[in-house]
Amino acid sequence: MSTTVILYGTESGNSELVAEDLAADLGGDRDVRVYDMSDFDVADFDTDDFYLVVCSTHGDGELPGGAKPLLEALNSEQPDLSGIRYAVFGLGNSTYETYSQGSEIIDRRFTELGAERVGVYGRHDACDGSLPNDGAVEWARELLVLV
Ligand SMILES: Cc1cc2nc3c(=O)[nH]c(=O)nc-3n(C[C@H](O)[C@H](O)[C@H](O)COP(=O)(O)O)c2cc1C
């Protein structure tokens, strides 16, 4: 069975909580592994696996601290991500003009390196008062039926 790899990038912990809830929800049916992006080695990308990227936005449209090491490794090592399939769930707050752009930085880099994003781009808007976890679990369930 292929593995669903959840990569989260966080500054203040919300994306980590989302990743843990996704793993708990999906883990009954699938082999699921969860990594903080800052602990994931780009040499470990595997075309047999499917990647769920969960990433917030900080500063002004920037990556959260936890996602920066992965972006730096992607930029310096330029791995060939052809054959890698992934989906993105971005956390942000639409009161910022740069709503959800942190996740889009990762999405862009993955695509530039040859990976293919599939399914609906999931987003959570902190200004609507909802918890990101529920929306993310619903998003992942609908998406993973298709992949
Ligand atoms: C200092 C600060 C800056 C932020 N900047 C942005 C931003 O530029 N764009 C955006 O969409 N959200 C922004 N946010 C909202 C966060 O992305 C949102 O709260 C998210 O849930 C945080 O997730 P995390 O705990 O995984 O980092 C900002 C939040 C803080 C506290």
Tab-separated table of C-alpha atoms in Angstrom, residues 4-122:
chain	number	residue	atom	x	y	z
A	4	THR	CA	0.210	9.116	2.650
A	5	VAL	CA	2.881	11.520	3.866
A	6	ILE	CA	1.634	14.613	5.685
A	7	LEU	CA	4.144	17.485	5.647
A	8	TYR	CA	3.258	20.375	7.910
A	9	GLY	CA	4.814	23.822	8.108
A	10	THR	CA	3.889	25.869	11.135
A	11	GLU	CA	4.808	28.898	13.185
A	12	SER	CA	2.371	28.716	16.074
A	13	GLY	CA	1.178	25.089	16.027
A	14	ASN	CA	-2.150	25.163	14.155
A	15	SER	CA	-0.833	23.297	11.122
A	16	GLU	CA	0.702	20.659	13.357
A	17	LEU	CA	-2.669	20.091	15.047
A	18	VAL	CA	-4.304	19.823	11.637
A	19	ALA	CA	-1.682	17.297	10.526
A	20	GLU	CA	-2.228	15.199	13.652
A	21	ASP	CA	-6.008	15.227	13.182
A	22	LEU	CA	-5.626	14.257	9.533
A	23	ALA	CA	-3.360	11.367	10.516
A	24	ALA	CA	-5.799	10.186	13.176
A	25	ASP	CA	-8.715	10.347	10.767
A	26	LEU	CA	-6.995	8.742	7.770
A	27	GLY	CA	-4.825	6.288	9.646
A	28	GLY	CA	-7.510	3.607	9.927
A	29	ASP	CA	-7.568	3.068	6.163
A	30	ARG	CA	-4.091	4.077	5.112
A	31	ASP	CA	-0.459	3.962	6.024
A	32	VAL	CA	0.087	7.574	7.157
A	33	ARG	CA	3.274	9.316	8.233
A	34	VAL	CA	3.532	12.857	9.572
A	35	TYR	CA	6.600	15.091	9.330
A	36	ASP	CA	7.360	18.595	10.420
A	37	MET	CA	8.706	20.101	7.179
A	38	SER	CA	11.820	21.133	9.035
A	39	ASP	CA	12.585	17.436	9.722
A	40	PHE	CA	11.902	16.122	6.224
A	41	ASP	CA	14.841	15.261	3.980
A	42	VAL	CA	14.195	16.073	0.322
A	43	ALA	CA	16.092	12.899	-0.617
A	44	ASP	CA	13.163	10.960	0.899
A	45	PHE	CA	10.572	12.076	-1.654
A	46	ASP	CA	9.181	8.867	-3.160
A	47	THR	CA	6.926	8.617	-6.209
A	48	ASP	CA	5.083	5.693	-4.557
A	49	ASP	CA	3.825	8.021	-1.813
A	50	PHE	CA	1.148	10.707	-1.839
A	51	TYR	CA	1.870	14.000	-0.098
A	52	LEU	CA	-0.537	16.192	1.862
A	53	VAL	CA	1.039	19.590	2.455
A	54	VAL	CA	-0.419	21.579	5.358
A	55	CYS	CA	1.164	25.018	5.662
A	56	SER	CA	0.335	28.378	7.206
A	57	THR	CA	1.395	31.921	6.296
A	58	HIS	CA	3.305	34.338	8.513
A	59	GLY	CA	5.020	37.685	8.380
A	60	ASP	CA	3.424	39.306	5.363
A	61	GLY	CA	2.713	36.444	2.994
A	62	GLU	CA	5.794	34.521	4.045
A	63	LEU	CA	6.440	30.943	5.023
A	64	PRO	CA	6.118	29.946	8.666
A	65	GLY	CA	9.461	29.245	10.332
A	66	GLY	CA	8.939	25.493	10.206
A	67	ALA	CA	8.615	25.473	6.411
A	68	LYS	CA	11.708	27.532	5.647
A	69	PRO	CA	14.283	24.699	5.894
A	70	LEU	CA	12.359	22.627	3.332
A	71	LEU	CA	12.157	25.541	0.896
A	72	GLU	CA	15.865	26.215	1.365
A	73	ALA	CA	16.652	22.542	0.680
A	74	LEU	CA	14.420	22.529	-2.406
A	75	ASN	CA	16.178	25.658	-3.673
A	76	SER	CA	19.701	24.453	-3.017
A	77	GLU	CA	19.326	20.757	-3.938
A	78	GLN	CA	16.831	21.201	-6.792
A	79	PRO	CA	15.542	17.618	-6.546
A	80	ASP	CA	13.639	16.221	-9.520
A	81	LEU	CA	10.083	15.854	-8.192
A	82	SER	CA	8.664	14.393	-11.417
A	83	GLY	CA	6.136	11.729	-10.551
A	84	ILE	CA	5.437	13.161	-7.105
A	85	ARG	CA	1.732	13.830	-6.523
A	86	TYR	CA	0.581	16.136	-3.772
A	87	ALA	CA	-2.281	18.237	-2.454
A	88	VAL	CA	-2.189	21.456	-0.437
A	89	PHE	CA	-4.159	22.767	2.524
A	90	GLY	CA	-3.229	26.360	3.356
A	91	LEU	CA	-3.898	28.088	6.664
A	92	GLY	CA	-4.183	31.842	6.737
A	93	ASN	CA	-6.295	34.844	7.576
A	94	SER	CA	-8.101	36.731	4.837
A	95	THR	CA	-7.751	40.054	6.660
A	96	TYR	CA	-4.210	39.936	5.190
A	97	GLU	CA	-3.841	40.880	1.527
A	98	THR	CA	-1.384	38.014	1.396
A	99	TYR	CA	-4.028	35.456	2.354
A	100	SER	CA	-2.654	31.904	2.344
A	101	GLN	CA	0.440	32.815	0.315
A	102	GLY	CA	2.839	30.809	2.486
A	103	SER	CA	1.330	27.556	1.280
A	104	GLU	CA	1.401	28.918	-2.272
A	105	ILE	CA	5.173	29.416	-2.061
A	106	ILE	CA	5.614	25.707	-1.338
A	107	ASP	CA	3.049	24.774	-3.984
A	108	ARG	CA	4.867	26.843	-6.612
A	109	ARG	CA	8.255	25.334	-5.796
A	110	PHE	CA	6.920	21.765	-5.879
A	111	THR	CA	5.391	22.424	-9.300
A	112	GLU	CA	8.547	24.087	-10.621
A	113	LEU	CA	10.509	20.997	-9.618
A	114	GLY	CA	8.144	18.729	-11.543
A	115	ALA	CA	5.612	17.561	-8.959
A	116	GLU	CA	1.911	17.510	-9.786
A	117	ARG	CA	-0.734	19.056	-7.517
A	118	VAL	CA	-4.007	17.192	-7.592
A	119	GLY	CA	-7.480	17.859	-6.230
A	120	VAL	CA	-8.963	20.976	-4.729
A	121	TYR	CA	-6.605	23.476	-3.064
A	122	GLY	CA	-7.878	23.472	0.527
